[in-house]
Short mmCIF file of C-alpha atoms in Angstrom, two decimals:
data_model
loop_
_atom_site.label_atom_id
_atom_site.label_comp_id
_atom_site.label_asym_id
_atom_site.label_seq_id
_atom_site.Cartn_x
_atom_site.Cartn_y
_atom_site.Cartn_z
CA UNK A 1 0.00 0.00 0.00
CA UNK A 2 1.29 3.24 -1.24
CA UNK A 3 2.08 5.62 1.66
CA UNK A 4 -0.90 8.04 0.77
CA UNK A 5 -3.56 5.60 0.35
CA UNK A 6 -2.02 4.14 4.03
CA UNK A 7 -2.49 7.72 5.49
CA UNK A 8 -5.90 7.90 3.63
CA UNK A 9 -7.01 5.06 5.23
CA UNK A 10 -5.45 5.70 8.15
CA UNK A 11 -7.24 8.93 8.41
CA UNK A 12 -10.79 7.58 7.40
CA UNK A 13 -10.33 4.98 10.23
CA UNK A 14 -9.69 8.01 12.73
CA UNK A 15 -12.70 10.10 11.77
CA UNK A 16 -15.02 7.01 11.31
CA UNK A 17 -13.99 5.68 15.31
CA UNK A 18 -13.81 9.30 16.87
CA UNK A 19 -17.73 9.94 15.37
CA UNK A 20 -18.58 6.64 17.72
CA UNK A 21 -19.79 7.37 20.99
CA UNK A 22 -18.06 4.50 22.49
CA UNK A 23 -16.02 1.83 21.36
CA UNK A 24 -14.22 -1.38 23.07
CA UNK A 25 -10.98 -1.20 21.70
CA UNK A 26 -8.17 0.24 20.50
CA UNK A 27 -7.87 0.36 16.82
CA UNK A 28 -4.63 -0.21 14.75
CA UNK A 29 -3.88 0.65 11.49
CA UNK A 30 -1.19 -1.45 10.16
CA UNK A 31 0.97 -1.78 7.22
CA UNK A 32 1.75 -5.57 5.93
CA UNK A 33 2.67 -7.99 8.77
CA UNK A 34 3.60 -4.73 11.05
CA UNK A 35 1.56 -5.91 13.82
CA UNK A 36 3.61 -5.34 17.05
CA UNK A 37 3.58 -7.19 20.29
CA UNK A 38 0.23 -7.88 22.00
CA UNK A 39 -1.35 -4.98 23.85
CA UNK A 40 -2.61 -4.74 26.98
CA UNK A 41 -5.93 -3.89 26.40
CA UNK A 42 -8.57 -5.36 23.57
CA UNK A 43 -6.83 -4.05 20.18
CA UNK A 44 -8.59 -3.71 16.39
CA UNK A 45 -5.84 -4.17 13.74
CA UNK A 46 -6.57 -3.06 9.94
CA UNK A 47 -4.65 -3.75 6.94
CA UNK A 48 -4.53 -4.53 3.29
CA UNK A 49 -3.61 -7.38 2.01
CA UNK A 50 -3.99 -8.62 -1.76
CA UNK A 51 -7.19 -6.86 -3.14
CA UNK A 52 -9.11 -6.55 0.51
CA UNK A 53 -8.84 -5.04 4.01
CA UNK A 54 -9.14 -6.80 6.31
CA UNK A 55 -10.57 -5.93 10.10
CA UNK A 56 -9.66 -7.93 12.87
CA UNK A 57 -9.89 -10.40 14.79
CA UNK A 58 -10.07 -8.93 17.57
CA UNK A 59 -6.86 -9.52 20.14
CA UNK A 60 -8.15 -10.06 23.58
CA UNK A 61 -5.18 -10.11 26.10
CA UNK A 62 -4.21 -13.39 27.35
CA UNK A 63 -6.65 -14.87 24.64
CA UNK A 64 -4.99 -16.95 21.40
CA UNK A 65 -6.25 -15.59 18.34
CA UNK A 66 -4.75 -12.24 16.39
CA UNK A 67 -4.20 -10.67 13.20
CA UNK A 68 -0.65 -13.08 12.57
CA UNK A 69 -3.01 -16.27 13.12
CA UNK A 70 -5.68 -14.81 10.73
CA UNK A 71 -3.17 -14.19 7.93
CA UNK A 72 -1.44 -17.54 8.55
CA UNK A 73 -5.08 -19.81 7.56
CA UNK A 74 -5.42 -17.26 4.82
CA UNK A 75 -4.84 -18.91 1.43
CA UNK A 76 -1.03 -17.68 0.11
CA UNK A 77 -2.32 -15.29 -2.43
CA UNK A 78 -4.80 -13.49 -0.25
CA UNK A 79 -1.75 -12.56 1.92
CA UNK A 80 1.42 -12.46 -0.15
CA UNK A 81 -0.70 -11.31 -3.71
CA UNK A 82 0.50 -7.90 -5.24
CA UNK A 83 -2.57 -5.36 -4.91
CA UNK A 84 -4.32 -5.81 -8.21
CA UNK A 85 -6.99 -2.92 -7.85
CA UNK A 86 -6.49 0.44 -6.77
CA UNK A 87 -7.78 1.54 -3.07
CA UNK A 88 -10.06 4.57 -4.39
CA UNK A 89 -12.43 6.58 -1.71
CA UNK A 90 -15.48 4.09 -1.91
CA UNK A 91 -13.16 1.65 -0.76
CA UNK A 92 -11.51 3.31 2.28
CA UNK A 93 -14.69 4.50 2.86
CA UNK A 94 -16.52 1.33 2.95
CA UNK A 95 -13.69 0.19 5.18
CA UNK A 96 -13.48 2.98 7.34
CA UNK A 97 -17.32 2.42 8.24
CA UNK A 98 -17.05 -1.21 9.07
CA UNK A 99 -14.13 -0.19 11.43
CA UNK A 100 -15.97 1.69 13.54
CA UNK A 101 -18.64 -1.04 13.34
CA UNK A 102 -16.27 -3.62 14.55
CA UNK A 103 -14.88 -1.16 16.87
CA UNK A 104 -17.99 -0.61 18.71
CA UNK A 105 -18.81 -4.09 19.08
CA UNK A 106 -15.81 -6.35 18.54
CA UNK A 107 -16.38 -10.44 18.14
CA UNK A 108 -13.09 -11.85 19.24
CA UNK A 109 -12.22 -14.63 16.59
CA UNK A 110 -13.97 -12.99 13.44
CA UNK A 111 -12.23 -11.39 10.80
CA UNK A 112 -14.14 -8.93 8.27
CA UNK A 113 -12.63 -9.07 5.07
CA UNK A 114 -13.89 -5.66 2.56
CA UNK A 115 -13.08 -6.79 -1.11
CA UNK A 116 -11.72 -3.31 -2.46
CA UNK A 117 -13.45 -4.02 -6.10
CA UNK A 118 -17.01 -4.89 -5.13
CA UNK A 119 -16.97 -3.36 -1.63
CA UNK A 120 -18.58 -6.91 -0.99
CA UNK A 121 -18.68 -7.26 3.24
CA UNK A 122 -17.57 -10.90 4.76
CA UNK A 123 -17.21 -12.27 7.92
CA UNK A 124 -14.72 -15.15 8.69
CA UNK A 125 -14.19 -17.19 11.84
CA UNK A 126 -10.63 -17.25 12.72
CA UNK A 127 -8.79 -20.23 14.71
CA UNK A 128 -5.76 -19.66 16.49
CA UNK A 129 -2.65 -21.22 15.33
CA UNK A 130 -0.37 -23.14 17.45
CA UNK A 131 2.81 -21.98 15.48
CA UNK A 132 1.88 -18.28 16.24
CA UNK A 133 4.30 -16.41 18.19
CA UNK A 134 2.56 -13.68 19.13
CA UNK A 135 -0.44 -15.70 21.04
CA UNK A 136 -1.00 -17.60 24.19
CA UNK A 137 -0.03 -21.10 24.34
CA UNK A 138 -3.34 -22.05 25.97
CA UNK A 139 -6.69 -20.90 24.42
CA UNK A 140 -9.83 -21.79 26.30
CA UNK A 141 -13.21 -22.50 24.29
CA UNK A 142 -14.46 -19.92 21.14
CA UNK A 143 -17.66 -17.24 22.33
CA UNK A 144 -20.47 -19.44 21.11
CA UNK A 145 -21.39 -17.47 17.83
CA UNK A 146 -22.88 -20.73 16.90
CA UNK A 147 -22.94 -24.53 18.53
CA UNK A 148 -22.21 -25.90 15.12
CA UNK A 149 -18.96 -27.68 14.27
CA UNK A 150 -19.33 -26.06 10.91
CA UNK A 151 -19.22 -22.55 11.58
CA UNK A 152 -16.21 -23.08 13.95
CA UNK A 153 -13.95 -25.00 11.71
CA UNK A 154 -15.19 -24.47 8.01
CA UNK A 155 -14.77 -21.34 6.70
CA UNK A 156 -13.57 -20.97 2.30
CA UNK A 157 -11.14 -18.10 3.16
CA UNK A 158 -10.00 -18.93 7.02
CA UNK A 159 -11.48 -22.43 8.27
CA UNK A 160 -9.72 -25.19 8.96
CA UNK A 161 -10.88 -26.86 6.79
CA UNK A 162 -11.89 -24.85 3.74
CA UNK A 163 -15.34 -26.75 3.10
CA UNK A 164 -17.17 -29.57 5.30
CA UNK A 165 -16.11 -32.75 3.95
CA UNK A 166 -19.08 -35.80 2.48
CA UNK A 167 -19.94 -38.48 4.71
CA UNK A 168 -23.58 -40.05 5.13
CA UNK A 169 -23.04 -42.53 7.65
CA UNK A 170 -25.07 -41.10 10.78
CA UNK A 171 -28.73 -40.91 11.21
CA UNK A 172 -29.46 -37.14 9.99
CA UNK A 173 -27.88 -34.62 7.79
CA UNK A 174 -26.82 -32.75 11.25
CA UNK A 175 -25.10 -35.68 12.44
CA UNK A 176 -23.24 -36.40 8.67
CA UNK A 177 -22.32 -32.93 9.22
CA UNK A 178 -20.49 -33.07 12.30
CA UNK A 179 -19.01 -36.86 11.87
CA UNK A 180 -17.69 -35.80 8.60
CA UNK A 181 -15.58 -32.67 10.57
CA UNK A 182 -14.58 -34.50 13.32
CA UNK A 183 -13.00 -37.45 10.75
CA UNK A 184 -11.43 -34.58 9.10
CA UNK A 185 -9.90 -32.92 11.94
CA UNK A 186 -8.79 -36.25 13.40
CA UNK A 187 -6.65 -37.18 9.97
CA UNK A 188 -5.16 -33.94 10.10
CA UNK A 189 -3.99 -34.28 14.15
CA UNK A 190 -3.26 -38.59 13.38
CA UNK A 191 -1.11 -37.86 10.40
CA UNK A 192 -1.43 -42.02 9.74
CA UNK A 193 -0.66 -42.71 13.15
CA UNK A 194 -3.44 -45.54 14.95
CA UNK A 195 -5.04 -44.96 18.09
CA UNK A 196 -6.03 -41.31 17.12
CA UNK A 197 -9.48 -40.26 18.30
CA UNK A 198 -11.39 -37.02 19.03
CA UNK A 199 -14.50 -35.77 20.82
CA UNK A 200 -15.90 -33.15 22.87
CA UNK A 201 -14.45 -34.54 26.03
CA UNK A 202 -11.74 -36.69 26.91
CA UNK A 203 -13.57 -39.65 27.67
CA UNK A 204 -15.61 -39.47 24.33
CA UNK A 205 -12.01 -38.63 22.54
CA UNK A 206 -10.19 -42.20 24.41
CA UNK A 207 -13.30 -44.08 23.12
CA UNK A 208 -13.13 -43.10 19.74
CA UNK A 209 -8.98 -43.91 19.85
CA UNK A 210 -9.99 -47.79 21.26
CA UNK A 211 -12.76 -48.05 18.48
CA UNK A 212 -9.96 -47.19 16.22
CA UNK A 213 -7.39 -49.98 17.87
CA UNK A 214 -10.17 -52.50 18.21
CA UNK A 215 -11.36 -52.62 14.64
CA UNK A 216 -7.48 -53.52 14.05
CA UNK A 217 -7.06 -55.91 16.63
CA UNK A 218 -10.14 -58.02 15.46
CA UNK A 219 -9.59 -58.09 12.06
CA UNK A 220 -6.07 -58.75 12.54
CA UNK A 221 -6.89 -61.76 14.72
CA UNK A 222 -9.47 -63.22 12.31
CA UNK A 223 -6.87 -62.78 9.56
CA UNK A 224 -3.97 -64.26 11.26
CA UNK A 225 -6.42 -67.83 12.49
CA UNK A 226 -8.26 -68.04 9.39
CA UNK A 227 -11.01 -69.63 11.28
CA UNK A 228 -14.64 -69.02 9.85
CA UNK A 229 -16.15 -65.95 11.67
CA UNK A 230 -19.86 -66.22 12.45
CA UNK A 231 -21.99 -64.56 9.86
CA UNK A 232 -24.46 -61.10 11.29
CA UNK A 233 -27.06 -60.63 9.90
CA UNK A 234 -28.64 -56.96 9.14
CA UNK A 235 -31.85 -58.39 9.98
CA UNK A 236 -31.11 -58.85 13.65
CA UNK A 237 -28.16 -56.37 14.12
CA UNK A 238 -28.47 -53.44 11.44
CA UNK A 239 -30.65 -51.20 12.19
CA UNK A 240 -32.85 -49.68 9.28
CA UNK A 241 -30.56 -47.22 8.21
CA UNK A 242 -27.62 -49.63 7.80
CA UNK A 243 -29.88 -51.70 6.01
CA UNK A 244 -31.48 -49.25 3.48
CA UNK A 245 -27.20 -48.60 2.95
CA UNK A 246 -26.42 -51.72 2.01
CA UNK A 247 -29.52 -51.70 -0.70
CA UNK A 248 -28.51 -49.00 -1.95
CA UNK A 249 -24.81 -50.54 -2.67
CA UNK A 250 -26.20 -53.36 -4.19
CA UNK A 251 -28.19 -51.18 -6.60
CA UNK A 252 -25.58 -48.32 -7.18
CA UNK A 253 -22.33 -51.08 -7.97
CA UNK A 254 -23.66 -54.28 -7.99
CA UNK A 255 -21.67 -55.74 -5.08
CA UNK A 256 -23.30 -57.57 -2.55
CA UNK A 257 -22.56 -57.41 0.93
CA UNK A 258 -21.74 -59.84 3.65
CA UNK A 259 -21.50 -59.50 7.50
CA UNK A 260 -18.77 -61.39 9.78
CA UNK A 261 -18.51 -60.79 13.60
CA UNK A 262 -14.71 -60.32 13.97
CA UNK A 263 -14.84 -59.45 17.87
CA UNK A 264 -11.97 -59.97 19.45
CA UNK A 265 -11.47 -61.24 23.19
CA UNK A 266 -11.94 -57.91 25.15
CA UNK A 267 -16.04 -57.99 24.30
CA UNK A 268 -15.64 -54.93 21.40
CA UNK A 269 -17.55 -55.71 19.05
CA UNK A 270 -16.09 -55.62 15.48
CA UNK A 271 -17.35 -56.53 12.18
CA UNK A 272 -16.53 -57.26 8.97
CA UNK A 273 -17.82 -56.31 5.62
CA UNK A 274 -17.37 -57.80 2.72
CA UNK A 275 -18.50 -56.21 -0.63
CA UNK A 276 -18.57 -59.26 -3.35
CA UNK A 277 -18.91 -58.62 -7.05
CA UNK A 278 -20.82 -62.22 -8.51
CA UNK A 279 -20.55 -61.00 -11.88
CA UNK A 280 -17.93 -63.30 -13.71
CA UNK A 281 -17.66 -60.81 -16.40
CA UNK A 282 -17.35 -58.00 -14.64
CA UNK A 283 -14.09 -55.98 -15.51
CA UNK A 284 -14.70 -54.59 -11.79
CA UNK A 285 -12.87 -55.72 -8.25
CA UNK A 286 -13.91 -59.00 -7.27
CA UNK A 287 -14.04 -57.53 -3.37
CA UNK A 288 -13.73 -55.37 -1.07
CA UNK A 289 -12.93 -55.40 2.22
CA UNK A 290 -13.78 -52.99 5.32
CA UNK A 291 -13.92 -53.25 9.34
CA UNK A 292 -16.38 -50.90 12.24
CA UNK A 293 -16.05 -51.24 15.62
CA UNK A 294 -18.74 -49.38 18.01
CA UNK A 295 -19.45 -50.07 22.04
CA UNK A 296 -22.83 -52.14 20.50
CA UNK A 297 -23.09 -54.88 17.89
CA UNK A 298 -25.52 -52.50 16.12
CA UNK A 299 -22.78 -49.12 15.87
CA UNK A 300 -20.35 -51.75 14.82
CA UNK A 301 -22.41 -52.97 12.09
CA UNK A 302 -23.25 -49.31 10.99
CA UNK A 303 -19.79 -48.15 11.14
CA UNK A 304 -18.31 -50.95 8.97
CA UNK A 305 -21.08 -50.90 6.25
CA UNK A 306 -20.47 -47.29 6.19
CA UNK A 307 -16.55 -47.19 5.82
CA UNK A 308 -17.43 -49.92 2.93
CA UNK A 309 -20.06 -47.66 1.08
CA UNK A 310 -17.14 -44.62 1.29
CA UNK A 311 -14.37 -47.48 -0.01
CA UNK A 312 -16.20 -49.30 -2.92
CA UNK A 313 -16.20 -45.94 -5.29
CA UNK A 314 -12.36 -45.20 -4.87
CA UNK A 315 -11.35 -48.68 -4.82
CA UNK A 316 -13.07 -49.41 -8.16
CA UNK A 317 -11.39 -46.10 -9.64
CA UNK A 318 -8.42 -47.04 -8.62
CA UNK A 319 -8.04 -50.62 -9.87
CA UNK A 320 -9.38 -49.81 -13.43
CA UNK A 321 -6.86 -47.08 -13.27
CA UNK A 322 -4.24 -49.82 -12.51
CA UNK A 323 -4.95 -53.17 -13.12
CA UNK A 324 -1.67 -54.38 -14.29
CA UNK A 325 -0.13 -53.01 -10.86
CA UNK A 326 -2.93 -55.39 -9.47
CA UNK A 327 -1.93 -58.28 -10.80
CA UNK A 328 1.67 -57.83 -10.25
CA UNK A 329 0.54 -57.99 -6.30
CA UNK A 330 -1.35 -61.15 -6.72
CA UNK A 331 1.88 -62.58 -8.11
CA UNK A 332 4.16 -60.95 -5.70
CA UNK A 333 3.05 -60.18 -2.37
CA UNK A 334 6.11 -58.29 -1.57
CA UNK A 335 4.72 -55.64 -3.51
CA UNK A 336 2.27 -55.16 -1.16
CA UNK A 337 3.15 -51.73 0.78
CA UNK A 338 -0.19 -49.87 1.77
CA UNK A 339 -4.01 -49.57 2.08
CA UNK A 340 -4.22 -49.18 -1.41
CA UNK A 341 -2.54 -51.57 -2.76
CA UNK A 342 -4.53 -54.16 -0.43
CA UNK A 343 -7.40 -53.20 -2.02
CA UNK A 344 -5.97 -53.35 -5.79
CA UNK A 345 -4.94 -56.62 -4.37
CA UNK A 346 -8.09 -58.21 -3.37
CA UNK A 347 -9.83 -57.15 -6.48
CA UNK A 348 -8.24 -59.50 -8.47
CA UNK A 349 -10.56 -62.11 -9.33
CA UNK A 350 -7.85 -65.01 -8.67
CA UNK A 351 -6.79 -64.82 -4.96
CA UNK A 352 -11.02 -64.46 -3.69
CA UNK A 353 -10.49 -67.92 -2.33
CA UNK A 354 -8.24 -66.81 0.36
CA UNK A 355 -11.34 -65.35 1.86
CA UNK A 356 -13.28 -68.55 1.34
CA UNK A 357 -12.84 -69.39 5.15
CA UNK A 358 -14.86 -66.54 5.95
CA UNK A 359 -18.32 -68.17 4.22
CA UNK A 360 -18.02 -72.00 6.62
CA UNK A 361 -19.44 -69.97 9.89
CA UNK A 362 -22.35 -70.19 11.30
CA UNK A 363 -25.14 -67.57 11.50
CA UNK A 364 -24.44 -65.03 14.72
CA UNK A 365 -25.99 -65.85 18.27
CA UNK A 366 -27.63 -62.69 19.48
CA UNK A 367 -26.50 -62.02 22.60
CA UNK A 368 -27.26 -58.80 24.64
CA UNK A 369 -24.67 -55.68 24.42
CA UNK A 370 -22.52 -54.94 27.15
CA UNK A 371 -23.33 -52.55 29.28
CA UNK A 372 -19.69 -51.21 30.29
CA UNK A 373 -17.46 -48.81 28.52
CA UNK A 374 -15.08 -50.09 26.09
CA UNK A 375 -12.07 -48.41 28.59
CA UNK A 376 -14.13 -50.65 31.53
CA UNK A 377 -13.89 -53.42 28.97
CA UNK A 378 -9.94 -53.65 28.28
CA UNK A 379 -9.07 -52.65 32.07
CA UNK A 380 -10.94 -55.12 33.92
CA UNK A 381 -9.30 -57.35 31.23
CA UNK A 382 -6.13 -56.68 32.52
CA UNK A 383 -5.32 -54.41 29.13
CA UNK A 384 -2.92 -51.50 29.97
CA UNK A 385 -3.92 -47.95 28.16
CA UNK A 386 -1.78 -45.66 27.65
CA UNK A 387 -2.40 -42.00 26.63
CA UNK A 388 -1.45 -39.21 25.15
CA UNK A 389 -3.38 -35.68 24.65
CA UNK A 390 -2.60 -34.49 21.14
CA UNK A 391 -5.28 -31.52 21.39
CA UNK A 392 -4.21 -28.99 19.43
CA UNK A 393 -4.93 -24.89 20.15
CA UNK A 394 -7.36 -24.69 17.48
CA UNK A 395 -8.97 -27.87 18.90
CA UNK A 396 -9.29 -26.28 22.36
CA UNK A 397 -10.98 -23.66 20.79
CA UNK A 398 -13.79 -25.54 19.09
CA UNK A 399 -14.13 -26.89 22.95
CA UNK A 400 -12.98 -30.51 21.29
CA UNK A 401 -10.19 -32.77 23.09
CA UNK A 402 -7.95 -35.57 21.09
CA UNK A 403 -5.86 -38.33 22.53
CA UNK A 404 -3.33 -40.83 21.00
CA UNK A 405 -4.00 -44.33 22.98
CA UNK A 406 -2.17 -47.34 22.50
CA UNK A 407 -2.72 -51.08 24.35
CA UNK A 408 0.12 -53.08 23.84
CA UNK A 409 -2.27 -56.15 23.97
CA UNK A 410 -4.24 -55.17 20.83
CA UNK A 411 -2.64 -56.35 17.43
CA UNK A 412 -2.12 -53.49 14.94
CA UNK A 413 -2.77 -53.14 11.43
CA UNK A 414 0.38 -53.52 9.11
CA UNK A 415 -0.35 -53.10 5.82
CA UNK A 416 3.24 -53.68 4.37
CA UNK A 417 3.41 -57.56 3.99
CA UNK A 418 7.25 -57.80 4.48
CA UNK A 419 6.85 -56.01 7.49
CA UNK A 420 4.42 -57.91 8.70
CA UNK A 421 5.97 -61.16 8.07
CA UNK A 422 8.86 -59.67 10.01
CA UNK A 423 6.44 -58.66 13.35
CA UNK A 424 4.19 -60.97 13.60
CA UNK A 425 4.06 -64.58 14.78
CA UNK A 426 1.87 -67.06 13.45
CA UNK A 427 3.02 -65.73 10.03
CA UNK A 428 0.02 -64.06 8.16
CA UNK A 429 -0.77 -66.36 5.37
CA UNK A 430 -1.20 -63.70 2.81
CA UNK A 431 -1.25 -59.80 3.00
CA UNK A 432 -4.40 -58.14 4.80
CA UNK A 433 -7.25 -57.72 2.46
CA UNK A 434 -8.25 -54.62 4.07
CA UNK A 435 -7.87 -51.28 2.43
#
């Protein structure tokens, strides 16, 4: 910004806040990144950057969240773009005015963004960033501006996650909303690592982590003995939703869908599904495998058939994309390195038979759900857990906890089959056919 359109706007700001009779914080105008050490009291901080000002957030001492974490969630070209469009008197006007709005009555945590060629007004929730040096280390829960995990953590311009990610596995378009955020923010703090769960409390964030190590350990177990796992039925166990899912797989790709109970001995329930193409002709994956685990045979049962609705689209792009690679695996299963090539893997018509063990159980014995927690569960097994809180300053603000937890009697999940062969003892027969 040219030094005389910074004093022009410098000087609209002044006349705009001085014509307020009040206002609840100091207000800053700043050239780029020239932000200064936190204040002492509440402090406003303007500046351009790219082709908009930008107002805010608000910096509340001894509260995370400033003008440094704003620009750092901002995409690269809104903050380091050369100003394409000239900052004319509607503009600092138009600015100017929402200053002394905001400076009135601040929100801590929003930023107002004025786009300088359509004088177009936006507001943009703003998360504090762990790697900022100019905030707290500790930030307590956001003001409620709304209860929705959306409005906290999606934003296009400054979220977290720039949109709310697809998922249509819970029981109402609220629900989808806020699984499908919490999945996302989890594989963001779990970069691949197991054990990784989040909630809205501790205790709901451990449980999710154990889910996560239980769904391993059982299919893992049934895997490794190779001894037929008793078939569940959706009949008895699904409820209608997961039922009215796994129609609707059957009509959209053909596959149908088989239930195993792959619990393992610490009373979690686990299951397996199985989606089989019976189609001899059909250029498509033979199968494809996926695991749940919930605290009830039911949320087990939803959770897997789920996860396998999510899989069966990718994993059918991916092995027409490469089919050659797939066979290759069959022939070598060295090869085999990752999820994804499991699931190229077990699409190959050829090596279904290794899942043929699988179909000589007998039909599931309803029996009722426990009525402990899974933590009760693996402790008054005997099962050391041990934690570790991975919640994150922008998690902390959303008021949401995560935890890493890991049982060193629960088997994990290798997907490489060298290095599997090398870990494990019964030797796995063939590489895991889950992807």
């Amino acid at each position: 910004m040219s030094d005389r359109c910074f004093g022009a706007l410098r000087d609209a700001v002044v006349r705009a806040v001085s014509s307020r009779a009040r206002t609840a914080a100091d207000v800053i105008v700043a050239t780029l990144g020239e932000y200064g050490v936190r204040a002492a009291v509440p402090r406003l901080v303007v500046r351009r950057k790219g082709d908009a000002i930008l107002v805010g957030p608000l910096e509340v001492p001894g509260v995370a969240g400033c003008g440094e974490c704003a620009d750092r969630r901002l995409p690269g070209d809104a903050v380091h773009g050369p100003p394409g469009v000239r900052l004319d008197p509607p503009a600092i006007e138009t600015a100017a005015a929402v200053v002394a709005d905001e400076a009135e009555s601040p929100a801590p945590g929003m930023l107002t963004r004025v786009d300088i060629a359509s004088l177009r007004v936006t507001r943009h929730r703003v998360l504090p960033v762990a790697e900022c040096g100019r905030c707290p280390v500790a930030a307590g829960p956001l003001p409620q501006v709304s209860q929705t995990l959306a409005a906290t953590y999606a934003d296009p311009l400054t979220g977290a996650l720039r949109d709310v990610p697809g998922y249509f596995g819970g029981s109402s378009a609220t629900e989808n909303e806020e699984i499908a955020i919490l999945r996302a923010l989890r594989a963001s703090v779990a970069a691949g690592r197991p054990g990784v769960g989040i909630g809205r409390s501790m205790a709901e964030a451990l449980t999710d982590a154990i889910l996560d190590l239980a769904m391993a350990d059982g299919l893992v177990r049934a895997w490794h003995n190779r001894r037929a796992l008793p078939r569940a039925s959706l009949r008895g166990l699904g409820d209608m939703e997961s039922r009215m899912r796994v129609a609707a797989i059957r009509l959209r790709s053909g596959y149908e869908v088989d239930l195993f109970d792959a619990t393992g001995p610490y009373s979690i329930p686990v299951v397996w599904a199985l989606a089989v193409n019976r189609e001899d002709d059909d250029p498509g994956p033979k199968s494809i495998s996926a695991g749940g685990a919930g605290s009830r045979r039911s949320e087990a049962v939803r959770n897997a058939v789920a996860a396998l609705d999510e899989l069966i689209p990718r994993t059918v792009e991916s092995f027409q994309d490469d089919i050659a690679r797939a066979w290759r695996l069959a022939r070598n299963p060295e090869l085999v390195r990752s999820r994804q090539d499991a699931g190229l893997l077990y699409g190959v018509p050829s090596v279904f038979d290794r899942l043929s063990f699988l179909y000589d159980g007998e039909a599931l014995t309803e029996t009722p759900d426990q009525p402990t927690t899974v933590v009760d569960r693996l402790t008054e097994a005997g099962a050391e857990i041990l934690t570790t809180d991975l919640t994150t300053v922008e998690l902390a603000a959303g008021g949401l906890r995560a935890v890493r937890a890991e049982v060193p009697r629960l088997m994990p999940m290798i997907h490489g089959y060298a290095e599997a062969v090398r870990r494990f003892w019964p030797l796995p027969a063939y590489p895991y056919p889950f992807a």
